[in-house]
Amino acid sequence: MSQKSMPNKTALSDTATLAIRQWLLNYASALFFIVFVVMWELICRVGKVPVYILPSPVSIVNAFFDVEFSRWLEHLWATLRVALMGFALSICISIPLAIAMVRSEVLSRTIYPALVVIQSTPVVAVAPLIIVLMGTGDMSRVLITCLITFFPLVVSTATGMLETPEELIELSKSLRAPRYRETWQIRIPYAIPHIFSGLKVSITLAIIGAVVAEFVAAEKGLGYFIQFSTSFFKIPQAFAGLIFLAVVSLVLFKSVQWAQQWLYPWSIPKNKR
Amino acid sequence: MTKASERAFVRMEQVGHCYDPAAGNMAVQQIDLEIHRHEFVAVVGPSGCGKSTLLRMVAGLLIPSAGKVSVFDRQVTEPRDDVGIVFQKPTLLPWLTVRDNVLFPLKHKYGLVTAADKVRAEELLAMAGLAQFSARMPDELSGGMQQRVGIVRALLLNPDILLMDEPFSALDAMTREQIGFDLLDIWTEHPKTVLFITHSISEAVLLADRVLVMSQRPGTVLDLIEIDIPRPRSSATINSPRFAELTARIRKHIYEPEVHA
Amino acid sequence: MLKKLTKPLLQVTALAAALGCSAMTLAADKVTFQLDWLPGGDKAPVYVGIQQGFFAAEDLEVKIASGRGSTDAVTKMATGQSDVGTADIGALMAAKARDGVPVSAVLSYFSQAPHAFFTLEGSSIKSLKDVAGKKIATSPFTSSNAFLPLVLKENGMAADSVTLVKSDPGALSPMLMTGNIEGIIAWVTNVALYEKQAAEAGKTLRVIPWTDGGLDLYSSSLLAADKFLSERPDVAKRFVKAFAKAVQFTYANPDKAGADIHAIVPEVDAAIAAAQIRSINGLVYNDVTSHDGFGALTPERMALTWKWVSQANDLAADAMNPEVAVNRDFMPEQK
């Protein structure tokens, strides 16, 4: 039997596989992206897919550079401004609301059903009404964005505050500390990881909210740009806008992650810091 | 009048509690117990026998539905702030350094800490052998060290009563034994009235002056055993025949019902 | 000391007041113009009016808001978010008959219907009558869908002789080009865009306008909020005059018009806009306008339009007198 030489061999191949695995793990997303784009281009070229069905990556890139960069920035700023204002408004509303709901059973019982009703109302359907009521200015778009983003924030904040270990609440009670300190020094910090999960969901929803609002009424913005491109059958240009929008969402999502890492490093599990 | 130190410090009279009055099943019933000042009493019993219920009653976190609990001749009717509680899990606040965790009860109770408090926190940490860790974050510490911080935190306000709810049950056996002796050292240096809940019979015998043995739910007192093993105790204590006798007596209480069944 | 300080202060105030006054005399009348859709070649006149200075000449400052359909545009004028705009007069009539919205038509823009069947060269659909028994794709919310049964009936076909496939507007062109569907319903305002797509796919577009089948009505018109007309009649009058001029210029100079709209909305391709303008010339200038003149809203044709609109919207013919939807006080003098 060749068992004697086996251990060495396996050890060697094990380290090699391990190294490859590590490398794959590090670059998996980049690799996947490259393969995906190359496949896409190949399918478009080999299959002679008409541009109005699926534009090729090259045509999308060309379409991107056909639009002046300053125009991109203008549209980006319009969308970003609304998304961030809506996001900020939603933070200002949902976190105090969640705190109030955790502290008051009555409030929680009265407000929760209302929140669920608001959340399950398709904002797309309500958006035109909001525009008619509040005008075509930024404010109505900000409100639409806020409506889409605030629910996950309320839920995650409240969940986090309620998941505080019972022992710490007992500790607080046994110290006979004022109730607001229980909220500020124990419950809210404990909710930070949950709040950030909520913020991560909300920031991507904020972009969707801003785009939905632009579909209903806007003169600028990436959503408007995409709708515009589609109405002129400029499909590659619409895709370029779509991809730009996705990149913006990704950057915002990452920014929330960075903010958490920077402000509250302890709130991230040690192996992920 | 007798001196305060000679009177029963913590007294339970016919104490019973029922969490769900509608269902009517008692968690504990007819508990009579007197703990003297600076006495170390351990409570053992099968899980769910209401050991933690007793502890919460002394802390005033739970008001018994029958009988009464009094501390220093005063009936306990609300949470008391002269107790230090050590929980099963360290429950340190992950966003505070070790020192700030120790200072947390002060900060939480009064909203501020003084320089003197900080010095005291450092002293207590040094006593627990944690001096060099005071600026670390809790998750940088081992489980045993975290629980030491939990004990130090409970000592900060210099409480008369130290309530410990299975404080070492999450630790491995070796750490557990060591931290037990460390607790005795601290207790000798800063005498406190200790109510120590555990499900380890040998731990109870090793640490306590008296051991209260509780029955299965609804928890009642099966026995109250005087541990006459002289102090200071050490790992050698475990090998003494008296230790074996006492643990066997307790074990008999706990396993007897099963033997009959 | 105080005097020393106050004197320059007074001077500054005086200067500011003077500036303010002159600014006031210089300030043009502000008008918000409502489009019924996104900017495009068919919406060129208002952009031309700005770029060619027709509005400035009338001392008007025009702001343009895009819309999302005729109903949306009418609503925005009714709620006072816009003063004036172009939208389908049929949508206005329906809204007026139902809710009496305070908006009126002041000038006709398209004096013919834009609805049409689009198909490709080589298809068996050569005229309106050939659609019977065919599957036709349309977008879910276009007003064309309501007119289709009427047009079919007018041409001796049963209302259900065409199977309609509802689909997103963006999907209609690909469906047609790939041969997924034989014909679609679209507006002639989009002919230029579809022709370009067809050319890219190596095909030729065939357009069958419903006007060929007897659909005879006013469509896109200049509408205005009643509040605007009653509170600022002078501004309204000047606006209509400048707008009419801009329409004329647009269709006389499609390339310049295309460049003008591109200058304000860079996303609109000047050449495509020019092609669009050329392709819809017949909507703006046709038998109707050569008889009545551009912009006219004659009682006869208003009644005719209402006949079609009321049937298409399931409204009683006597639900409204079509004359209430029009206000002729602002018509520019015919030359």
PDB file of N, CA and C in Angstrom, chain A residues 17-98:
ATOM      1  N   THR A  17      -4.864  23.822  -1.849  1.00  0.00           N
ATOM      2  CA  THR A  17      -6.305  24.060  -1.961  1.00  0.00           C
ATOM      3  C   THR A  17      -6.732  25.185  -1.028  1.00  0.00           C
ATOM      4  N   LEU A  18      -6.099  25.151   0.149  1.00  0.00           N
ATOM      5  CA  LEU A  18      -6.447  26.168   1.139  1.00  0.00           C
ATOM      6  C   LEU A  18      -6.132  27.562   0.598  1.00  0.00           C
ATOM      7  N   ALA A  19      -4.929  27.667  -0.021  1.00  0.00           N
ATOM      8  CA  ALA A  19      -4.509  28.965  -0.559  1.00  0.00           C
ATOM      9  C   ALA A  19      -5.465  29.405  -1.663  1.00  0.00           C
ATOM     10  N   ILE A  20      -5.812  28.450  -2.523  1.00  0.00           N
ATOM     11  CA  ILE A  20      -6.729  28.779  -3.626  1.00  0.00           C
ATOM     12  C   ILE A  20      -8.092  29.196  -3.070  1.00  0.00           C
ATOM     13  N   ARG A  21      -8.502  28.430  -2.078  1.00  0.00           N
ATOM     14  CA  ARG A  21      -9.805  28.748  -1.478  1.00  0.00           C
ATOM     15  C   ARG A  21      -9.809  30.149  -0.881  1.00  0.00           C
ATOM     16  N   GLN A  22      -8.718  30.466  -0.185  1.00  0.00           N
ATOM     17  CA  GLN A  22      -8.617  31.786   0.447  1.00  0.00           C
ATOM     18  C   GLN A  22      -8.663  32.877  -0.618  1.00  0.00           C
ATOM     19  N   TRP A  23      -7.900  32.614  -1.702  1.00  0.00           N
ATOM     20  CA  TRP A  23      -7.831  33.578  -2.789  1.00  0.00           C
ATOM     21  C   TRP A  23      -9.219  33.775  -3.408  1.00  0.00           C
ATOM     22  N   LEU A  24      -9.900  32.653  -3.621  1.00  0.00           N
ATOM     23  CA  LEU A  24     -11.253  32.721  -4.190  1.00  0.00           C
ATOM     24  C   LEU A  24     -12.181  33.520  -3.291  1.00  0.00           C
ATOM     25  N   LEU A  25     -12.017  33.270  -1.977  1.00  0.00           N
ATOM     26  CA  LEU A  25     -12.875  33.928  -1.001  1.00  0.00           C
ATOM     27  C   LEU A  25     -12.661  35.442  -1.055  1.00  0.00           C
ATOM     28  N   ASN A  26     -11.366  35.828  -1.183  1.00  0.00           N
ATOM     29  CA  ASN A  26     -11.035  37.257  -1.196  1.00  0.00           C
ATOM     30  C   ASN A  26     -11.552  37.950  -2.441  1.00  0.00           C
ATOM     31  N   TYR A  27     -11.424  37.253  -3.569  1.00  0.00           N
ATOM     32  CA  TYR A  27     -11.758  37.928  -4.829  1.00  0.00           C
ATOM     33  C   TYR A  27     -13.029  37.377  -5.464  1.00  0.00           C
ATOM     34  N   ALA A  28     -13.786  36.634  -4.688  1.00  0.00           N
ATOM     35  CA  ALA A  28     -14.956  35.954  -5.255  1.00  0.00           C
ATOM     36  C   ALA A  28     -15.897  36.924  -5.955  1.00  0.00           C
ATOM     37  N   SER A  29     -16.202  38.038  -5.281  1.00  0.00           N
ATOM     38  CA  SER A  29     -17.201  38.930  -5.871  1.00  0.00           C
ATOM     39  C   SER A  29     -16.662  39.579  -7.139  1.00  0.00           C
ATOM     40  N   ALA A  30     -15.370  39.967  -7.113  1.00  0.00           N
ATOM     41  CA  ALA A  30     -14.777  40.593  -8.300  1.00  0.00           C
ATOM     42  C   ALA A  30     -14.754  39.585  -9.454  1.00  0.00           C
ATOM     43  N   LEU A  31     -14.358  38.363  -9.102  1.00  0.00           N
ATOM     44  CA  LEU A  31     -14.266  37.312 -10.115  1.00  0.00           C
ATOM     45  C   LEU A  31     -15.637  37.037 -10.724  1.00  0.00           C
ATOM     46  N   PHE A  32     -16.600  36.914  -9.857  1.00  0.00           N
ATOM     47  CA  PHE A  32     -17.960  36.650 -10.316  1.00  0.00           C
ATOM     48  C   PHE A  32     -18.423  37.763 -11.244  1.00  0.00           C
ATOM     49  N   PHE A  33     -18.115  38.984 -10.854  1.00  0.00           N
ATOM     50  CA  PHE A  33     -18.528  40.138 -11.641  1.00  0.00           C
ATOM     51  C   PHE A  33     -17.917  40.098 -13.041  1.00  0.00           C
ATOM     52  N   ILE A  34     -16.595  39.817 -13.079  1.00  0.00           N
ATOM     53  CA  ILE A  34     -15.911  39.791 -14.377  1.00  0.00           C
ATOM     54  C   ILE A  34     -16.501  38.695 -15.266  1.00  0.00           C
ATOM     55  N   VAL A  35     -16.647  37.501 -14.700  1.00  0.00           N
ATOM     56  CA  VAL A  35     -17.199  36.384 -15.476  1.00  0.00           C
ATOM     57  C   VAL A  35     -18.597  36.748 -15.975  1.00  0.00           C
ATOM     58  N   PHE A  36     -19.371  37.339 -15.093  1.00  0.00           N
ATOM     59  CA  PHE A  36     -20.738  37.715 -15.440  1.00  0.00           C
ATOM     60  C   PHE A  36     -20.773  38.679 -16.630  1.00  0.00           C
ATOM     61  N   VAL A  37     -19.933  39.716 -16.556  1.00  0.00           N
ATOM     62  CA  VAL A  37     -19.930  40.731 -17.615  1.00  0.00           C
ATOM     63  C   VAL A  37     -19.444  40.137 -18.932  1.00  0.00           C
ATOM     64  N   VAL A  38     -18.382  39.313 -18.841  1.00  0.00           N
ATOM     65  CA  VAL A  38     -17.844  38.711 -20.067  1.00  0.00           C
ATOM     66  C   VAL A  38     -18.899  37.804 -20.710  1.00  0.00           C
ATOM     67  N   MET A  39     -19.580  37.009 -19.891  1.00  0.00           N
ATOM     68  CA  MET A  39     -20.625  36.129 -20.403  1.00  0.00           C
ATOM     69  C   MET A  39     -21.724  36.942 -21.091  1.00  0.00           C
ATOM     70  N   TRP A  40     -22.097  38.002 -20.445  1.00  0.00           N
ATOM     71  CA  TRP A  40     -23.147  38.897 -20.949  1.00  0.00           C
ATOM     72  C   TRP A  40     -22.753  39.421 -22.340  1.00  0.00           C
ATOM     73  N   GLU A  41     -21.523  39.943 -22.424  1.00  0.00           N
ATOM     74  CA  GLU A  41     -21.049  40.497 -23.698  1.00  0.00           C
ATOM     75  C   GLU A  41     -21.052  39.393 -24.768  1.00  0.00           C
ATOM     76  N   LEU A  42     -20.575  38.218 -24.382  1.00  0.00           N
ATOM     77  CA  LEU A  42     -20.492  37.110 -25.337  1.00  0.00           C
ATOM     78  C   LEU A  42     -21.880  36.724 -25.843  1.00  0.00           C
ATOM     79  N   ILE A  43     -22.804  36.608 -24.909  1.00  0.00           N
ATOM     80  CA  ILE A  43     -24.168  36.225 -25.304  1.00  0.00           C
ATOM     81  C   ILE A  43     -24.732  37.252 -26.280  1.00  0.00           C
ATOM     82  N   CYS A  44     -24.510  38.540 -25.964  1.00  0.00           N
ATOM     83  CA  CYS A  44     -25.033  39.596 -26.837  1.00  0.00           C
ATOM     84  C   CYS A  44     -24.416  39.512 -28.224  1.00  0.00           C
ATOM     85  N   ARG A  45     -23.089  39.242 -28.271  1.00  0.00           N
ATOM     86  CA  ARG A  45     -22.408  39.243 -29.571  1.00  0.00           C
ATOM     87  C   ARG A  45     -22.710  37.992 -30.367  1.00  0.00           C
ATOM     88  N   VAL A  46     -22.521  36.839 -29.715  1.00  0.00           N
ATOM     89  CA  VAL A  46     -22.708  35.578 -30.423  1.00  0.00           C
ATOM     90  C   VAL A  46     -24.176  35.411 -30.810  1.00  0.00           C
ATOM     91  N   GLY A  47     -25.054  35.735 -29.865  1.00  0.00           N
ATOM     92  CA  GLY A  47     -26.476  35.545 -30.142  1.00  0.00           C
ATOM     93  C   GLY A  47     -27.087  36.690 -30.934  1.00  0.00           C
ATOM     94  N   LYS A  48     -26.292  37.700 -31.275  1.00  0.00           N
ATOM     95  CA  LYS A  48     -26.789  38.881 -31.989  1.00  0.00           C
ATOM     96  C   LYS A  48     -28.083  39.394 -31.357  1.00  0.00           C
ATOM     97  N   VAL A  49     -28.044  39.516 -30.030  1.00  0.00           N
ATOM     98  CA  VAL A  49     -29.227  39.977 -29.303  1.00  0.00           C
ATOM     99  C   VAL A  49     -29.466  41.453 -29.637  1.00  0.00           C
ATOM    100  N   PRO A  50     -30.668  41.781 -30.115  1.00  0.00           N
ATOM    101  CA  PRO A  50     -30.929  43.188 -30.445  1.00  0.00           C
ATOM    102  C   PRO A  50     -30.804  44.061 -29.206  1.00  0.00           C
ATOM    103  N   VAL A  51     -30.358  45.287 -29.411  1.00  0.00           N
ATOM    104  CA  VAL A  51     -30.065  46.174 -28.300  1.00  0.00           C
ATOM    105  C   VAL A  51     -31.328  46.477 -27.479  1.00  0.00           C
ATOM    106  N   TYR A  52     -32.498  46.461 -28.132  1.00  0.00           N
ATOM    107  CA  TYR A  52     -33.716  46.796 -27.391  1.00  0.00           C
ATOM    108  C   TYR A  52     -34.180  45.646 -26.511  1.00  0.00           C
ATOM    109  N   ILE A  53     -33.552  44.479 -26.698  1.00  0.00           N
ATOM    110  CA  ILE A  53     -33.880  43.373 -25.790  1.00  0.00           C
ATOM    111  C   ILE A  53     -32.882  43.336 -24.644  1.00  0.00           C
ATOM    112  N   LEU A  54     -31.600  43.320 -24.988  1.00  0.00           N
ATOM    113  CA  LEU A  54     -30.574  43.359 -23.958  1.00  0.00           C
ATOM    114  C   LEU A  54     -29.331  44.031 -24.524  1.00  0.00           C
ATOM    115  N   PRO A  55     -29.038  45.246 -24.090  1.00  0.00           N
ATOM    116  CA  PRO A  55     -27.835  45.910 -24.586  1.00  0.00           C
ATOM    117  C   PRO A  55     -26.596  45.236 -24.009  1.00  0.00           C
ATOM    118  N   SER A  56     -25.520  45.220 -24.783  1.00  0.00           N
ATOM    119  CA  SER A  56     -24.297  44.575 -24.318  1.00  0.00           C
ATOM    120  C   SER A  56     -23.561  45.516 -23.358  1.00  0.00           C
ATOM    121  N   PRO A  57     -22.711  44.954 -22.497  1.00  0.00           N
ATOM    122  CA  PRO A  57     -21.969  45.806 -21.562  1.00  0.00           C
ATOM    123  C   PRO A  57     -21.201  46.921 -22.266  1.00  0.00           C
ATOM    124  N   VAL A  58     -20.599  46.602 -23.419  1.00  0.00           N
ATOM    125  CA  VAL A  58     -19.817  47.620 -24.129  1.00  0.00           C
ATOM    126  C   VAL A  58     -20.726  48.778 -24.548  1.00  0.00           C
ATOM    127  N   SER A  59     -21.905  48.435 -25.069  1.00  0.00           N
ATOM    128  CA  SER A  59     -22.806  49.513 -25.504  1.00  0.00           C
ATOM    129  C   SER A  59     -23.296  50.328 -24.311  1.00  0.00           C
ATOM    130  N   ILE A  60     -23.409  49.688 -23.164  1.00  0.00           N
ATOM    131  CA  ILE A  60     -23.834  50.418 -21.970  1.00  0.00           C
ATOM    132  C   ILE A  60     -22.744  51.387 -21.533  1.00  0.00           C
ATOM    133  N   VAL A  61     -21.499  50.887 -21.562  1.00  0.00           N
ATOM    134  CA  VAL A  61     -20.375  51.753 -21.173  1.00  0.00           C
ATOM    135  C   VAL A  61     -20.296  52.939 -22.128  1.00  0.00           C
ATOM    136  N   ASN A  62     -20.444  52.654 -23.431  1.00  0.00           N
ATOM    137  CA  ASN A  62     -20.415  53.753 -24.411  1.00  0.00           C
ATOM    138  C   ASN A  62     -21.527  54.759 -24.120  1.00  0.00           C
ATOM    139  N   ALA A  63     -22.715  54.227 -23.832  1.00  0.00           N
ATOM    140  CA  ALA A  63     -23.853  55.112 -23.551  1.00  0.00           C
ATOM    141  C   ALA A  63     -23.553  55.963 -22.328  1.00  0.00           C
ATOM    142  N   PHE A  64     -22.858  55.358 -21.355  1.00  0.00           N
ATOM    143  CA  PHE A  64     -22.529  56.107 -20.140  1.00  0.00           C
ATOM    144  C   PHE A  64     -21.644  57.296 -20.482  1.00  0.00           C
ATOM    145  N   PHE A  65     -20.635  57.065 -21.324  1.00  0.00           N
ATOM    146  CA  PHE A  65     -19.715  58.157 -21.632  1.00  0.00           C
ATOM    147  C   PHE A  65     -20.266  59.126 -22.674  1.00  0.00           C
ATOM    148  N   ASP A  66     -21.350  58.719 -23.344  1.00  0.00           N
ATOM    149  CA  ASP A  66     -21.992  59.641 -24.290  1.00  0.00           C
ATOM    150  C   ASP A  66     -22.682  60.783 -23.557  1.00  0.00           C
ATOM    151  N   VAL A  67     -23.082  60.505 -22.318  1.00  0.00           N
ATOM    152  CA  VAL A  67     -23.734  61.554 -21.531  1.00  0.00           C
ATOM    153  C   VAL A  67     -22.644  62.324 -20.804  1.00  0.00           C
ATOM    154  N   GLU A  68     -22.750  63.648 -20.881  1.00  0.00           N
ATOM    155  CA  GLU A  68     -21.720  64.458 -20.219  1.00  0.00           C
ATOM    156  C   GLU A  68     -21.686  64.169 -18.734  1.00  0.00           C
ATOM    157  N   PHE A  69     -20.483  64.184 -18.182  1.00  0.00           N
ATOM    158  CA  PHE A  69     -20.331  63.839 -16.787  1.00  0.00           C
ATOM    159  C   PHE A  69     -21.079  64.822 -15.875  1.00  0.00           C
ATOM    160  N   SER A  70     -21.063  66.089 -16.291  1.00  0.00           N
ATOM    161  CA  SER A  70     -21.744  67.089 -15.461  1.00  0.00           C
ATOM    162  C   SER A  70     -23.246  66.802 -15.398  1.00  0.00           C
ATOM    163  N   ARG A  71     -23.802  66.224 -16.479  1.00  0.00           N
ATOM    164  CA  ARG A  71     -25.222  65.865 -16.462  1.00  0.00           C
ATOM    165  C   ARG A  71     -25.455  64.730 -15.486  1.00  0.00           C
ATOM    166  N   TRP A  72     -24.542  63.760 -15.532  1.00  0.00           N
ATOM    167  CA  TRP A  72     -24.652  62.657 -14.572  1.00  0.00           C
ATOM    168  C   TRP A  72     -24.672  63.203 -13.151  1.00  0.00           C
ATOM    169  N   LEU A  73     -23.743  64.142 -12.888  1.00  0.00           N
ATOM    170  CA  LEU A  73     -23.648  64.682 -11.536  1.00  0.00           C
ATOM    171  C   LEU A  73     -24.936  65.400 -11.155  1.00  0.00           C
ATOM    172  N   GLU A  74     -25.499  66.138 -12.095  1.00  0.00           N
ATOM    173  CA  GLU A  74     -26.747  66.851 -11.810  1.00  0.00           C
ATOM    174  C   GLU A  74     -27.854  65.869 -11.426  1.00  0.00           C
ATOM    175  N   HIS A  75     -27.989  64.810 -12.242  1.00  0.00           N
ATOM    176  CA  HIS A  75     -29.028  63.813 -11.954  1.00  0.00           C
ATOM    177  C   HIS A  75     -28.735  63.106 -10.638  1.00  0.00           C
ATOM    178  N   LEU A  76     -27.468  62.781 -10.445  1.00  0.00           N
ATOM    179  CA  LEU A  76     -27.074  62.087  -9.218  1.00  0.00           C
ATOM    180  C   LEU A  76     -27.416  62.945  -8.002  1.00  0.00           C
ATOM    181  N   TRP A  77     -27.056  64.219  -8.100  1.00  0.00           N
ATOM    182  CA  TRP A  77     -27.279  65.111  -6.961  1.00  0.00           C
ATOM    183  C   TRP A  77     -28.771  65.221  -6.637  1.00  0.00           C
ATOM    184  N   ALA A  78     -29.585  65.309  -7.702  1.00  0.00           N
ATOM    185  CA  ALA A  78     -31.038  65.425  -7.493  1.00  0.00           C
ATOM    186  C   ALA A  78     -31.559  64.208  -6.727  1.00  0.00           C
ATOM    187  N   THR A  79     -31.129  63.019  -7.149  1.00  0.00           N
ATOM    188  CA  THR A  79     -31.616  61.793  -6.502  1.00  0.00           C
ATOM    189  C   THR A  79     -31.041  61.652  -5.099  1.00  0.00           C
ATOM    190  N   LEU A  80     -29.727  61.902  -5.001  1.00  0.00           N
ATOM    191  CA  LEU A  80     -29.036  61.733  -3.730  1.00  0.00           C
ATOM    192  C   LEU A  80     -29.604  62.673  -2.679  1.00  0.00           C
ATOM    193  N   ARG A  81     -29.872  63.903  -3.100  1.00  0.00           N
ATOM    194  CA  ARG A  81     -30.375  64.913  -2.162  1.00  0.00           C
ATOM    195  C   ARG A  81     -31.697  64.442  -1.554  1.00  0.00           C
ATOM    196  N   VAL A  82     -32.593  63.997  -2.435  1.00  0.00           N
ATOM    197  CA  VAL A  82     -33.905  63.539  -1.954  1.00  0.00           C
ATOM    198  C   VAL A  82     -33.739  62.290  -1.090  1.00  0.00           C
ATOM    199  N   ALA A  83     -32.907  61.359  -1.556  1.00  0.00           N
ATOM    200  CA  ALA A  83     -32.738  60.104  -0.814  1.00  0.00           C
ATOM    201  C   ALA A  83     -32.180  60.385   0.578  1.00  0.00           C
ATOM    202  N   LEU A  84     -31.172  61.235   0.658  1.00  0.00           N
ATOM    203  CA  LEU A  84     -30.535  61.480   1.953  1.00  0.00           C
ATOM    204  C   LEU A  84     -31.441  62.287   2.876  1.00  0.00           C
ATOM    205  N   MET A  85     -32.161  63.252   2.310  1.00  0.00           N
ATOM    206  CA  MET A  85     -33.078  64.021   3.163  1.00  0.00           C
ATOM    207  C   MET A  85     -34.189  63.108   3.687  1.00  0.00           C
ATOM    208  N   GLY A  86     -34.713  62.251   2.803  1.00  0.00           N
ATOM    209  CA  GLY A  86     -35.761  61.316   3.228  1.00  0.00           C
ATOM    210  C   GLY A  86     -35.240  60.362   4.288  1.00  0.00           C
ATOM    211  N   PHE A  87     -34.020  59.911   4.092  1.00  0.00           N
ATOM    212  CA  PHE A  87     -33.372  58.996   5.030  1.00  0.00           C
ATOM    213  C   PHE A  87     -33.199  59.675   6.390  1.00  0.00           C
ATOM    214  N   ALA A  88     -32.724  60.925   6.355  1.00  0.00           N
ATOM    215  CA  ALA A  88     -32.502  61.671   7.599  1.00  0.00           C
ATOM    216  C   ALA A  88     -33.839  61.890   8.317  1.00  0.00           C
ATOM    217  N   LEU A  89     -34.836  62.286   7.559  1.00  0.00           N
ATOM    218  CA  LEU A  89     -36.162  62.516   8.149  1.00  0.00           C
ATOM    219  C   LEU A  89     -36.676  61.226   8.786  1.00  0.00           C
ATOM    220  N   SER A  90     -36.444  60.132   8.073  1.00  0.00           N
ATOM    221  CA  SER A  90     -36.926  58.851   8.561  1.00  0.00           C
ATOM    222  C   SER A  90     -36.213  58.452   9.857  1.00  0.00           C
ATOM    223  N   ILE A  91     -34.918  58.778   9.961  1.00  0.00           N
ATOM    224  CA  ILE A  91     -34.193  58.500  11.211  1.00  0.00           C
ATOM    225  C   ILE A  91     -34.790  59.342  12.341  1.00  0.00           C
ATOM    226  N   CYS A  92     -35.020  60.621  12.033  1.00  0.00           N
ATOM    227  CA  CYS A  92     -35.539  61.539  13.057  1.00  0.00           C
ATOM    228  C   CYS A  92     -36.915  61.101  13.546  1.00  0.00           C
ATOM    229  N   ILE A  93     -37.692  60.452  12.689  1.00  0.00           N
ATOM    230  CA  ILE A  93     -39.028  60.033  13.103  1.00  0.00           C
ATOM    231  C   ILE A  93     -38.980  58.654  13.758  1.00  0.00           C
ATOM    232  N   SER A  94     -38.277  57.699  13.115  1.00  0.00           N
ATOM    233  CA  SER A  94     -38.453  56.317  13.568  1.00  0.00           C
ATOM    234  C   SER A  94     -37.760  56.012  14.880  1.00  0.00           C
ATOM    235  N   ILE A  95     -36.587  56.578  15.118  1.00  0.00           N
ATOM    236  CA  ILE A  95     -35.889  56.192  16.345  1.00  0.00           C
ATOM    237  C   ILE A  95     -36.638  56.703  17.585  1.00  0.00           C
ATOM    238  N   PRO A  96     -37.026  57.990  17.633  1.00  0.00           N
ATOM    239  CA  PRO A  96     -37.834  58.409  18.792  1.00  0.00           C
ATOM    240  C   PRO A  96     -39.143  57.626  18.899  1.00  0.00           C
ATOM    241  N   LEU A  97     -39.734  57.314  17.756  1.00  0.00           N
ATOM    242  CA  LEU A  97     -40.992  56.556  17.768  1.00  0.00           C
ATOM    243  C   LEU A  97     -40.770  55.170  18.374  1.00  0.00           C
ATOM    244  N   ALA A  98     -39.681  54.527  17.966  1.00  0.00           N
ATOM    245  CA  ALA A  98     -39.375  53.195  18.491  1.00  0.00           C
ATOM    246  C   ALA A  98     -39.138  53.265  19.997  1.00  0.00           C
TER     247      ALA A  98
END
